XYZ file of C-alpha atoms in Angstrom:
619
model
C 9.792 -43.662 -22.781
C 8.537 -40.381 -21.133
C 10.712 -38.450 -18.810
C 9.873 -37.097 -15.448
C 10.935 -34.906 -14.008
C 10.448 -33.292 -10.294
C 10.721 -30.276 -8.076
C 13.502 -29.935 -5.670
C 14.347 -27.195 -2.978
C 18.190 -26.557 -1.932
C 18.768 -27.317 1.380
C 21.102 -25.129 3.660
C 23.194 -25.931 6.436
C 22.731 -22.380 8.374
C 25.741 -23.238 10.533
C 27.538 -23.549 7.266
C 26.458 -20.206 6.154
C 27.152 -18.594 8.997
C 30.404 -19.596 9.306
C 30.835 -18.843 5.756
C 29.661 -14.839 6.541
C 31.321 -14.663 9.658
C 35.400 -15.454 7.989
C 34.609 -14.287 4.436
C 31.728 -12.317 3.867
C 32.534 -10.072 6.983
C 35.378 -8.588 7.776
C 34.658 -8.983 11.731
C 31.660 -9.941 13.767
C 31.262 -6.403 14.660
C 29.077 -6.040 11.814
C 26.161 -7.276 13.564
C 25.598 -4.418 14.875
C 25.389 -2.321 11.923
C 23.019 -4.842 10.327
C 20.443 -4.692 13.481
C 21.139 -0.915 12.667
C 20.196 -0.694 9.142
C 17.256 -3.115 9.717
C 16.000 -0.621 11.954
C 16.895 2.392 9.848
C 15.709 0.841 7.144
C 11.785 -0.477 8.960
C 11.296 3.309 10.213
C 11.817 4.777 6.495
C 9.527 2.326 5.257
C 7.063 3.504 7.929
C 7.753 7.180 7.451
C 7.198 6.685 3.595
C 3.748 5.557 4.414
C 2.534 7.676 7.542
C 4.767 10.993 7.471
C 6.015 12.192 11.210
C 5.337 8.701 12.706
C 7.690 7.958 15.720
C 11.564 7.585 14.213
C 13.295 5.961 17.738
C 16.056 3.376 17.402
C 16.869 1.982 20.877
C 19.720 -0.341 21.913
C 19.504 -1.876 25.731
C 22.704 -4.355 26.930
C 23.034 -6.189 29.246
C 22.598 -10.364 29.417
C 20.487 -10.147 26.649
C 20.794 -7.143 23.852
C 17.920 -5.784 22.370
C 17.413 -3.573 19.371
C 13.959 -1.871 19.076
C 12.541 0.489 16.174
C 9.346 2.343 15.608
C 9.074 1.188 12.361
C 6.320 -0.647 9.809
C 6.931 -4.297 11.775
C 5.921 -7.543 10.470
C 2.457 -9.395 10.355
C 2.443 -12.861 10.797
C 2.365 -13.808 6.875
C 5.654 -11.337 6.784
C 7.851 -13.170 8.669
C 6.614 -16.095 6.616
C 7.839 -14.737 3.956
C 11.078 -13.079 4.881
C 12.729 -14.460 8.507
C 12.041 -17.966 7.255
C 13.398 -17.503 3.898
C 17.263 -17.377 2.991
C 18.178 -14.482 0.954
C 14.726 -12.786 0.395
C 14.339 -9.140 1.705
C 11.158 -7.137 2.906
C 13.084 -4.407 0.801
C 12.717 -5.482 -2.215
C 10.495 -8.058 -4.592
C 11.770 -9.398 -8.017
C 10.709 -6.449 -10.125
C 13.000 -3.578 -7.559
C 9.374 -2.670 -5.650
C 9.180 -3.096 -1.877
C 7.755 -6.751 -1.182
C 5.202 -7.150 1.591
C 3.974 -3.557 2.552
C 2.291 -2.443 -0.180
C 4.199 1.284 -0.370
C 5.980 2.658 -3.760
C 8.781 3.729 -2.358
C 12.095 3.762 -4.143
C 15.104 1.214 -3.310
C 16.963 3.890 -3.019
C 15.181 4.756 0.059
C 16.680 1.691 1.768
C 20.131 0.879 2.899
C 19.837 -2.655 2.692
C 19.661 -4.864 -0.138
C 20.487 -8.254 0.423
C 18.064 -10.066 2.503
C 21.247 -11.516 4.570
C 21.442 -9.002 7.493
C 19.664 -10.602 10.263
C 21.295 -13.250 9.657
C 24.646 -11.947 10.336
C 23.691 -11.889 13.867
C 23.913 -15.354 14.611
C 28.153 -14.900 14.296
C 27.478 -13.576 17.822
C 24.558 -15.490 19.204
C 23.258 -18.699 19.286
C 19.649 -17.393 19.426
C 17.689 -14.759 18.139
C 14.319 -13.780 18.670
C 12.324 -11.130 17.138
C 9.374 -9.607 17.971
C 6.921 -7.609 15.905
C 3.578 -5.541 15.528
C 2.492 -4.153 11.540
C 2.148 -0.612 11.418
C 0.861 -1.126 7.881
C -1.801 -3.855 9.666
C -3.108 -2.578 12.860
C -5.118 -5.212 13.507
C -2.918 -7.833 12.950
C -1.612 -9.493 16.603
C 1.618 -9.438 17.312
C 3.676 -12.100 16.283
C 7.109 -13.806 17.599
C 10.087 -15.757 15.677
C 12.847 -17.402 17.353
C 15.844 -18.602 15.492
C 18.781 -20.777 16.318
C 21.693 -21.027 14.801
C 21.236 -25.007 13.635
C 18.527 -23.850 11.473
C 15.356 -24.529 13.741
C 12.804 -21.564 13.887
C 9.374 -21.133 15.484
C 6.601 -18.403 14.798
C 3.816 -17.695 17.358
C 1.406 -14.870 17.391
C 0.798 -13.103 20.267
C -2.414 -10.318 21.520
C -1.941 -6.679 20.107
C -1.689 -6.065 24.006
C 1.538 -7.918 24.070
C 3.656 -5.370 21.620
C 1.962 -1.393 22.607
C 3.134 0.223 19.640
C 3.948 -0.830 16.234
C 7.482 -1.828 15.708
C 10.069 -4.483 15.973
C 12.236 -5.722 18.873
C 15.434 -8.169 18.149
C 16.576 -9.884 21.182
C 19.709 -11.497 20.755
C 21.365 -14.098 23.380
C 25.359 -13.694 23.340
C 27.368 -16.599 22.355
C 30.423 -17.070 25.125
C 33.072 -16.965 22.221
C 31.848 -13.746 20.771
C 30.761 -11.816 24.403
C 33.571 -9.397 23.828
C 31.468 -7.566 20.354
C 28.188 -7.424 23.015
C 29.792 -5.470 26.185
C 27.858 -2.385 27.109
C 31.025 -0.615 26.404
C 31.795 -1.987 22.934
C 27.844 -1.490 22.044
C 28.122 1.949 22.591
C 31.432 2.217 20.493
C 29.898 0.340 17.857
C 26.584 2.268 17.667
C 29.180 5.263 17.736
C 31.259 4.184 14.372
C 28.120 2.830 12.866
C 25.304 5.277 13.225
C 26.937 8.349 13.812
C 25.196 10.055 11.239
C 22.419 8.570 10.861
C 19.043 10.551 10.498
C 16.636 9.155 13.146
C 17.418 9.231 17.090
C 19.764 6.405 18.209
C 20.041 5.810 22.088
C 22.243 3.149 23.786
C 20.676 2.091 27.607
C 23.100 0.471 29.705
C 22.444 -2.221 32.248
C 22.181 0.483 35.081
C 19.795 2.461 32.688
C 22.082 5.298 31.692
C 21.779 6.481 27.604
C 24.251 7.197 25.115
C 22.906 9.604 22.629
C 25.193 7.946 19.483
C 24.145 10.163 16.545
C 24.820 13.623 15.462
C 24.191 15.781 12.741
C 27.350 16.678 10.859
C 28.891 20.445 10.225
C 28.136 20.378 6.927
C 24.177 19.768 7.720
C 24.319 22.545 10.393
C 24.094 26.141 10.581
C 27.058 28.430 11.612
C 26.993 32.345 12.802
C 29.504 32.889 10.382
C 32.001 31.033 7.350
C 35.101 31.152 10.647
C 32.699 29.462 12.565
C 31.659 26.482 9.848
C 35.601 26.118 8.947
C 36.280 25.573 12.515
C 33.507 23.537 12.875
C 34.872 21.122 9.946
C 38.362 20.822 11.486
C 36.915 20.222 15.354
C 35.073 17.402 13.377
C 38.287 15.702 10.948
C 40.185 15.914 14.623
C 37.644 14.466 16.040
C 37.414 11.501 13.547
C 40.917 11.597 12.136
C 42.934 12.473 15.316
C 45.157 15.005 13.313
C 44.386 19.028 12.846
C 44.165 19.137 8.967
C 46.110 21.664 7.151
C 42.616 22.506 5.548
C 38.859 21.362 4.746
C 37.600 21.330 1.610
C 34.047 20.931 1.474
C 32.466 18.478 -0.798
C 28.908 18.943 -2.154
C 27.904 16.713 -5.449
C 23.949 17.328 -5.235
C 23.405 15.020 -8.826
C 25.142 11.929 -6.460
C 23.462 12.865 -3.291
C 26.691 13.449 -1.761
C 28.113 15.569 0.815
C 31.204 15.540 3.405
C 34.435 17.248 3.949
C 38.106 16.544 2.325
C 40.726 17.007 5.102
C 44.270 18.218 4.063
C 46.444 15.961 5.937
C 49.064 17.843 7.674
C 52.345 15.862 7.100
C 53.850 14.153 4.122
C 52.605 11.070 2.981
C 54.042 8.610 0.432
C 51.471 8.200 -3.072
C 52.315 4.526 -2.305
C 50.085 4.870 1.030
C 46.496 5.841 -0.010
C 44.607 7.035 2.856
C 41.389 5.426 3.646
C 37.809 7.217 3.563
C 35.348 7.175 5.841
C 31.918 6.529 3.369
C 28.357 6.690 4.670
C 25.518 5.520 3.045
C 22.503 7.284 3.818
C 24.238 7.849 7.299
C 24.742 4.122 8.083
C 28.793 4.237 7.821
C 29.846 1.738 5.037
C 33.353 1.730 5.899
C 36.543 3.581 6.574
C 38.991 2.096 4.120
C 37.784 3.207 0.936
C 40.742 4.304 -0.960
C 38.823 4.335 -4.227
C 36.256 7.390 -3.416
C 39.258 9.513 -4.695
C 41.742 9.616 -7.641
C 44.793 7.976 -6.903
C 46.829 11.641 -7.178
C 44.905 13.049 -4.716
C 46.726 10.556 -1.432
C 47.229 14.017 0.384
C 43.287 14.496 1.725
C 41.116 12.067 4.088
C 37.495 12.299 3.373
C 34.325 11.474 5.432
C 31.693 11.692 3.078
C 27.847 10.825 3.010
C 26.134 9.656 0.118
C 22.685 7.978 -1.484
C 23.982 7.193 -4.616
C 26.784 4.943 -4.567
C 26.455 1.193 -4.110
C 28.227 -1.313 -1.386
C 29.303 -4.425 -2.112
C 27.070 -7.607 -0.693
C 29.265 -7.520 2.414
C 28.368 -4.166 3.171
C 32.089 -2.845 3.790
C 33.262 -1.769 0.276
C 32.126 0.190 -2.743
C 31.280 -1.367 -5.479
C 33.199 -0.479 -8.520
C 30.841 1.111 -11.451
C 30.046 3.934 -13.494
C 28.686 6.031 -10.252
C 31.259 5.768 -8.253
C 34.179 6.725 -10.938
C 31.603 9.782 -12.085
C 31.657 11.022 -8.223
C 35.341 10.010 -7.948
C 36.347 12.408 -10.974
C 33.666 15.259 -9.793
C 35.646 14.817 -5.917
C 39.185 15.043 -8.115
C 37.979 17.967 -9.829
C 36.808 19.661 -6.503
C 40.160 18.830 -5.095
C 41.807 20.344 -7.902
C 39.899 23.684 -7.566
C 40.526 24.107 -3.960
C 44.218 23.756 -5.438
C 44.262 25.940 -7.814
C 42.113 29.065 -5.820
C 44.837 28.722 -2.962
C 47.080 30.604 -5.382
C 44.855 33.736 -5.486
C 42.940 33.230 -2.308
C 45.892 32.341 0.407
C 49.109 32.171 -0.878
C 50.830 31.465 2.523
C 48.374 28.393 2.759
C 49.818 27.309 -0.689
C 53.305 27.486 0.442
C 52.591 25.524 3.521
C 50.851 22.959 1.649
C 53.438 23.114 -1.245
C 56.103 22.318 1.538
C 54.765 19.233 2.867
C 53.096 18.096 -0.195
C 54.952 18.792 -2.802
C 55.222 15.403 -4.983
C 51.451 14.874 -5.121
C 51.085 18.407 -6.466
C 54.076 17.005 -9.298
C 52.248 14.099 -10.533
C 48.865 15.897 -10.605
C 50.411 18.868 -12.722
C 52.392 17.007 -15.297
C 48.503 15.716 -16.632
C 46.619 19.076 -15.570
C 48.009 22.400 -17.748
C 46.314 24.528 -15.703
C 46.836 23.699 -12.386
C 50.749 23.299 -13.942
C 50.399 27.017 -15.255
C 49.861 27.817 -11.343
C 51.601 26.132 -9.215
C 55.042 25.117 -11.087
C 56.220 28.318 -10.701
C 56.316 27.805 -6.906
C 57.392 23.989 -6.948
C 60.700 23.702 -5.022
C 63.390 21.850 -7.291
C 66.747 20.868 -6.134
C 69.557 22.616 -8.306
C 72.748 23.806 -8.354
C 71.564 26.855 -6.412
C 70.197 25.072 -3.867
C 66.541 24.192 -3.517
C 65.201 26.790 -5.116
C 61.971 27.446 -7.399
C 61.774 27.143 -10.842
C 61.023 31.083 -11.311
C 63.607 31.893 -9.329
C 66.430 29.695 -10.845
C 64.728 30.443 -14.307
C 65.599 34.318 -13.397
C 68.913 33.492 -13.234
C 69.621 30.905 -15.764
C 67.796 31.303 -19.338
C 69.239 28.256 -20.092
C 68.229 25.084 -17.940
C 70.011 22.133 -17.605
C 68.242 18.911 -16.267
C 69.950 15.521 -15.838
C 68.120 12.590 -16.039
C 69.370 10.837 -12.811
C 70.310 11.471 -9.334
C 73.784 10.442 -9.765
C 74.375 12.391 -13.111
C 72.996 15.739 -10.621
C 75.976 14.639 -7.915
C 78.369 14.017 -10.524
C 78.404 17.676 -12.077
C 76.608 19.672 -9.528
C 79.888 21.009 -7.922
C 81.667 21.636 -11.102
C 78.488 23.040 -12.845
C 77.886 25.069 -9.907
C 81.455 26.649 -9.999
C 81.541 27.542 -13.855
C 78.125 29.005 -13.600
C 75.748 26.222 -14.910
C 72.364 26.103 -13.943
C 71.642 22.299 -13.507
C 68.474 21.039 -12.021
C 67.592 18.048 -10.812
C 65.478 15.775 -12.690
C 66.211 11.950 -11.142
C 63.427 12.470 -8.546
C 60.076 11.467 -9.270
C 58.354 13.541 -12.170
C 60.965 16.606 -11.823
C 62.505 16.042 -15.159
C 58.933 15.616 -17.210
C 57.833 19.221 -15.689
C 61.203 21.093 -16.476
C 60.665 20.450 -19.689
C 57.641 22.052 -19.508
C 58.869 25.323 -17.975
C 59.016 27.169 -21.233
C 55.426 26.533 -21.873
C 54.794 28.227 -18.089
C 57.541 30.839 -18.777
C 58.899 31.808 -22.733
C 62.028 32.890 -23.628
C 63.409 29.775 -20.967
C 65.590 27.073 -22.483
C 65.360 23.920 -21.268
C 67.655 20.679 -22.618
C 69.109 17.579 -20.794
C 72.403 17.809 -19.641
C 75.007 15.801 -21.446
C 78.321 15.569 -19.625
C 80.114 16.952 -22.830
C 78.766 20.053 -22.119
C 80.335 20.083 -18.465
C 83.393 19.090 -20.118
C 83.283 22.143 -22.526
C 83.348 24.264 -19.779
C 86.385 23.109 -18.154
C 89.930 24.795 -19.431
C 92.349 22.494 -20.883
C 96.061 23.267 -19.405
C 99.223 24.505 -20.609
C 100.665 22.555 -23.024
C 104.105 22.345 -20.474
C 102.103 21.462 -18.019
C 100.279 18.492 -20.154
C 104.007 17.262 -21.438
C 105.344 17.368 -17.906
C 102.031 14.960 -16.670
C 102.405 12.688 -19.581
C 104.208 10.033 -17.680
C 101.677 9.652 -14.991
C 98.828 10.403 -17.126
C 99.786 7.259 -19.354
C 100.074 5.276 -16.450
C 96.656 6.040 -15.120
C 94.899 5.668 -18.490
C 96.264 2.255 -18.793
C 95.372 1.550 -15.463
C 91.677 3.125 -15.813
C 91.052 2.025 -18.526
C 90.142 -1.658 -17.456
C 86.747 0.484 -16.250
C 86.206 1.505 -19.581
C 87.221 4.876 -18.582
C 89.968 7.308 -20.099
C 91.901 10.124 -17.833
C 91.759 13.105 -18.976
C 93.546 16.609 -17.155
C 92.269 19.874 -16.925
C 91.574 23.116 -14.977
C 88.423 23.744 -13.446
C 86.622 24.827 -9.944
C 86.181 24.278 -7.453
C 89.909 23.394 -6.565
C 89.028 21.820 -3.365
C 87.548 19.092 -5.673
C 91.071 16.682 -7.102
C 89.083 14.162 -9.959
C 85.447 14.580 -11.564
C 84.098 11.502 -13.166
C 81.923 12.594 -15.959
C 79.651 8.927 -18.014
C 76.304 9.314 -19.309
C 73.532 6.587 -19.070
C 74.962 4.777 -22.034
C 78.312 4.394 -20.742
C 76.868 3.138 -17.040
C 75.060 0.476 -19.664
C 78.052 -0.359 -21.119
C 80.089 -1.015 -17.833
C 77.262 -3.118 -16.613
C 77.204 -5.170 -19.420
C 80.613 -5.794 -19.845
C 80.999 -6.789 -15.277
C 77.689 -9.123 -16.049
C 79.855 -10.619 -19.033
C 82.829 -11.239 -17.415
C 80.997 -12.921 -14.582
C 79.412 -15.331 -16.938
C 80.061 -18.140 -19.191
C 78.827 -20.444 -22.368
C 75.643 -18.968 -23.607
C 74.740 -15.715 -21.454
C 78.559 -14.612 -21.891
C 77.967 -14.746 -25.613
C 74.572 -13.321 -25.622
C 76.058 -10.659 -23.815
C 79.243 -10.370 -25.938
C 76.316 -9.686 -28.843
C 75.269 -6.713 -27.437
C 78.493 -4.843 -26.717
C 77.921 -1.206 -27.815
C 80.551 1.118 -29.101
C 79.604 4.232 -26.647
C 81.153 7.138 -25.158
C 84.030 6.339 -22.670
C 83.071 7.858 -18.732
C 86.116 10.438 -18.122
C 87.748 10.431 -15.466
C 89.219 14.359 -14.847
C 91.888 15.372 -13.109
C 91.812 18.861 -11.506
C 95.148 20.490 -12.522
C 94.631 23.204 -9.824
C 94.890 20.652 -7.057
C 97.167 20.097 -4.988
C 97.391 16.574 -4.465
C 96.632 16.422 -8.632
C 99.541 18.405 -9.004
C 101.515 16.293 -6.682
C 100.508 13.019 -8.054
C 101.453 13.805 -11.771
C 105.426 14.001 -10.307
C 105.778 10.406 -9.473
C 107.970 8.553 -11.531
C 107.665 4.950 -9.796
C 105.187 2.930 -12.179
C 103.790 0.771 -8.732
C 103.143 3.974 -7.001
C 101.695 5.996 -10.052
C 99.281 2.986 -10.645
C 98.052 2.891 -7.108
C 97.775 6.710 -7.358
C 95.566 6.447 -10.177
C 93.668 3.913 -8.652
C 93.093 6.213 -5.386
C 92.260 9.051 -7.370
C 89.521 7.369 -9.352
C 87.826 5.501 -6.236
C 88.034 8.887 -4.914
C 85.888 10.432 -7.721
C 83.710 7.320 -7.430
C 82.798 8.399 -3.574
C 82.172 11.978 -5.020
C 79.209 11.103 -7.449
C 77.564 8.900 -4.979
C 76.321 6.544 -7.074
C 76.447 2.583 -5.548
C 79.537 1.099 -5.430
C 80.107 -2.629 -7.276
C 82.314 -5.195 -5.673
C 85.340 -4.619 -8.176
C 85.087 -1.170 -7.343
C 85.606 -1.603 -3.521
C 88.234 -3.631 -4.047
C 89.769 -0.674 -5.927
C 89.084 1.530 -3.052
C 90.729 -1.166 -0.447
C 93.418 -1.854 -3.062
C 94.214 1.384 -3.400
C 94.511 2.956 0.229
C 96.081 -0.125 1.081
C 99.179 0.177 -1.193
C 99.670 4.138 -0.740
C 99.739 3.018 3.110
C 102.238 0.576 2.194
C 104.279 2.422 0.290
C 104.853 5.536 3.293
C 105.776 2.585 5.175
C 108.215 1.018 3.078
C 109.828 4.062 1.707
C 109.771 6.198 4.973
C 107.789 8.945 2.809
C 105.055 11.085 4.251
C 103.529 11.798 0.580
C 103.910 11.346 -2.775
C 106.407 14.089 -3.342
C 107.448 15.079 -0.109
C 110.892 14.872 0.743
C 112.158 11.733 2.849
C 111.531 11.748 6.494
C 114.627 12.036 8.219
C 115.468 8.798 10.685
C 116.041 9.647 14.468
């Protein structure tokens, strides 16, 4: 038995859809604006294309209704057939790329809209639009009138040429009550400001008294200036304008292949790599949007941008780039423009460097550990913290062939004092890329050693003590090594500056492991203790060293009493704990409390003042 089969068309619930533009496709119903905008843009190109230095007038009037009217090609009767009555088709375009409906050759690229979707956009703010049109392509074609609802009902009626003067279109839309905040004269005007700002043809706002807003304006990098001062300041008036901060410099940005121009603005103050700024992105003047993060490489977080362009593509909302070959070619060609404003500032204006070296610092790091030249420039001038101080690396290099880096914050606090004081040059490298681009020093500077610190090369350079003076401390020092030793730690004494400081602890990475492992163990039980048992490591002991030419060291190897020698030992250790500044666990706060605790006890209890002064005398 034959089948049959028939022709169906998909129905659409316009109150559906709009809702459905309004909280997903949009981000607000601001947009409408932008969309009558481009229309209107977009009608006046397609007009230009085909009769050069016709009118190019975009006029918005507010008040209880608001009207947007171009001077561009307009609609004949059989065009709004085709395109205000159909979902989703655009006069822009036909199925082959080529305009639809006027009969011009004009590129897509011409256009700024591409989706056949922006007029309806407008009904998120009105129940009621109505739109009314004369052909420029047609001129004897009448007039012609559609009004839409938002329920889906629509009605077309043509009207005499005398009706509609000139060739254009005028969009009248009603305001809903819900949405009558986004059609204020006020908020029209601010809207037409952050939309159209740039664009080419002459955009005028008329309020309900009749006074105009001119909204565009061509930018600084389109005009002419007396003199390079004069365009720089221009550029910065503008980014404070827009930005609301003086930048620390413009950089201007020209990519002709993309059709791309604007200004990079050097923000003035520190800002985390975490925090990407957002860039403001034109397309063919119609702003696109000012969040978009991805116009520049992720390195470069220290510059806003404001940028116009015909090449790149939006997304079908409108408010986002899309993400394709284009856009990461003009997003490496911005990078690299970035990079050479960078790089020149070290020939050009090295005070300017400095400054911007000062407050931006880290994002000039992680750009030169991938980028030998720009690392050949500016490394020399990078500000590192060592044990001179924050200092650069061609100064501290000048003064120590040999560089020392640790590979954590805590191993820097650790020896920094005791490096410092037997002459060590020790930078560093626990902060974000600092250790990666020490190591590169000697390919910046030759002749400059550069190896990580390990802490038996602190302990090399501290002297080991008499041998009387070792026999007389072996008492205590056994003592404290059997009392230490519970945090996998031996005591060890010895002479060494500065001798303000009584105990250095000196571990390494592998020994912090270690301890972890072994507090995680004994905090379990069944399977993870064993699995964690498995992986016990035979590694080098932390030290903890006592500092010989101290006085309270050289007090506290005298005591004879075991009780007060253990909670000496104890003191001394949670002493050197709060010295590398490195996160205290819960057993070793307890050591701390433990500690002060019983010393306190013990002056109480025994009437001394110290351990090792003489008695105190009773009244």
């Amino acid at each position: 038995m034959p089948t049959s089969e028939s022709a169906h068309t998909f129905q659409v619930d316009l109150r559906g859809l709009v809702d459905l533009l309004s909280h997903h496709l949009y981000s607000s119903p601001r947009v409408y604006l932008r969309e009558l905008l481009q229309n209107a843009v977009d009608a006046i190109t397609a007009r230009q294309a085909a009769a050069p230095g016709s009118p190019a007038t975009i006029t918005v009037r507010t008040g209880e209704t608001l009207t947007v009217t171009d001077t561009g090609i307009g609609l004949t009767e059989a065009d709004v057939h085709r395109f205000l009555a159909t979902i989703g088709r655009s006069s822009k375009r036909s199925a082959d790329g080529s305009l639809d409906g006027s009969g011009l050759d004009a590129a897509r690229g011409d256009f700024i809209g591409q989706f056949g979707i922006g007029l309806l956009a407008c009904f998120v703010v009105a129940d009621e639009i109505t739109v009314l049109s004369r052909s420029a392509a047609d001129p004897a074609a009448p007039a012609v009138e559609w009004r839409g609802h938002s329920d889906g009902r629509y009605t077309i009626r043509t009207l005499p040429a005398s009706a509609v003067p000139e060739p254009g279109t005028t969009v009248r839309l009603t305001p809903r009550a819900d949405n009558a905040e986004w059609t204020t004269p006020q908020q029209v005007v601010s809207l037409a400001r952050h939309y159209g700002g740039l664009l080419r043809y002459e955009v005028t706002v008329v309020g309900p008294h009749g006074e105009t807003h001119q909204v565009n304006e061509t930018p600084p990098w389109e005009q002419t200036h007396r003199s390079p001062l004069a365009r720089r300041e221009a550029m910065a008036a503008y980014g404070r304008h827009l930005f609301d901060f003086t930048p620390l410099d413009s950089i201007e940005l020209d990519l002709p292949a993309a059709g791309l121009r604007g200004v990079a603005y050097v923000l003035p103050t520190a800002m985390s790599p975490a925090q990407r700024a957002g860039h403001r992105v034109h397309l063919k003047g119609m702003l696109l949007t000012d969040q978009a993060p991805e116009l520049l490489p992720e390195w470069a977080f220290f510059v806003r941008c404001v940028v116009d362009t015909t090449s790149l593509r939006p997304t079908a909302s409108r408010e986002a780039l899309y993400e394709d070959g284009t856009l990461s070619a003009v997003r490496d060609a911005l990078g690299e423009r970035i990079r050479d404003w960078l790089t020149g500032l070290a020939a050009s204006d090295p005070s300017l460097l400095h400054r911007f070296i000062d407050t931006h610092h880290l994002a000039v790091k992680a750009l030169a550990r991938y980028d030998d030249e720009l690392l050949r420039i500016v490394l020399p001038w990078l500000p590192f913290e060592t044990t001179d101080g924050n200092v650069t690396l061609e100064e501290f290099a000048r003064a120590h062939p040999t560089v020392l880096v640790t590979r954590s914050v805590e191993e820097f606090r650790q020896v920094a004092p005791i490096a410092s004081a037997a002459g060590l040059g020790v930078v560093n490298g626990g902060y974000t890329y600092d250790r990666d681009l020490v190591h590169r020093l000697p390919e910046i500077r030759p002749g400059t050693a550069v190896t990580d610190l390990d802490p038996a090369t602190v302990t090399a350079h501290l002297d080991a003590v008499d041998p009387s003076a070792e026999l007389r401390a072996a008492a205590f020092l056994a003592v404290a090594r059997e009392t230490i030793s519970v945090h996998d730690c031996d005591v060890v004494l010895r002479d060494f500056q500065p001798v303000t400081a009584p105990a250095l602890l000196l571990d390494n990475r592998e020994a912090r492991h270690e301890r972890t492992r072994s507090s995680l163990a004994a905090d379990s039980d069944g399977l993870w203790a064993d699995i964690l048992g498995s992986l016990r490591e035979e590694t080098p002991r932390a030290q903890l060293v006592l500092n010989h030419l101290n006085p309270l060291v050289r007090q506290a190897i005298t005591i004879a009493e075991r009780g007060l020698a253990v909670t000496t030992a104890e003191a001394l250790y949670g002493q050197a704990l709060l010295l590398s500044r490195r996160p205290l666990r819960a057993s070793e706060s307890a050591l701390l409390n433990r500690a002060f605790i019983g010393l306190l006890t013990h002056a109480m209890h025994t009437g001394t003042a110290a351990p090792g002064s003489e008695p105190r005398k009773e009244l």
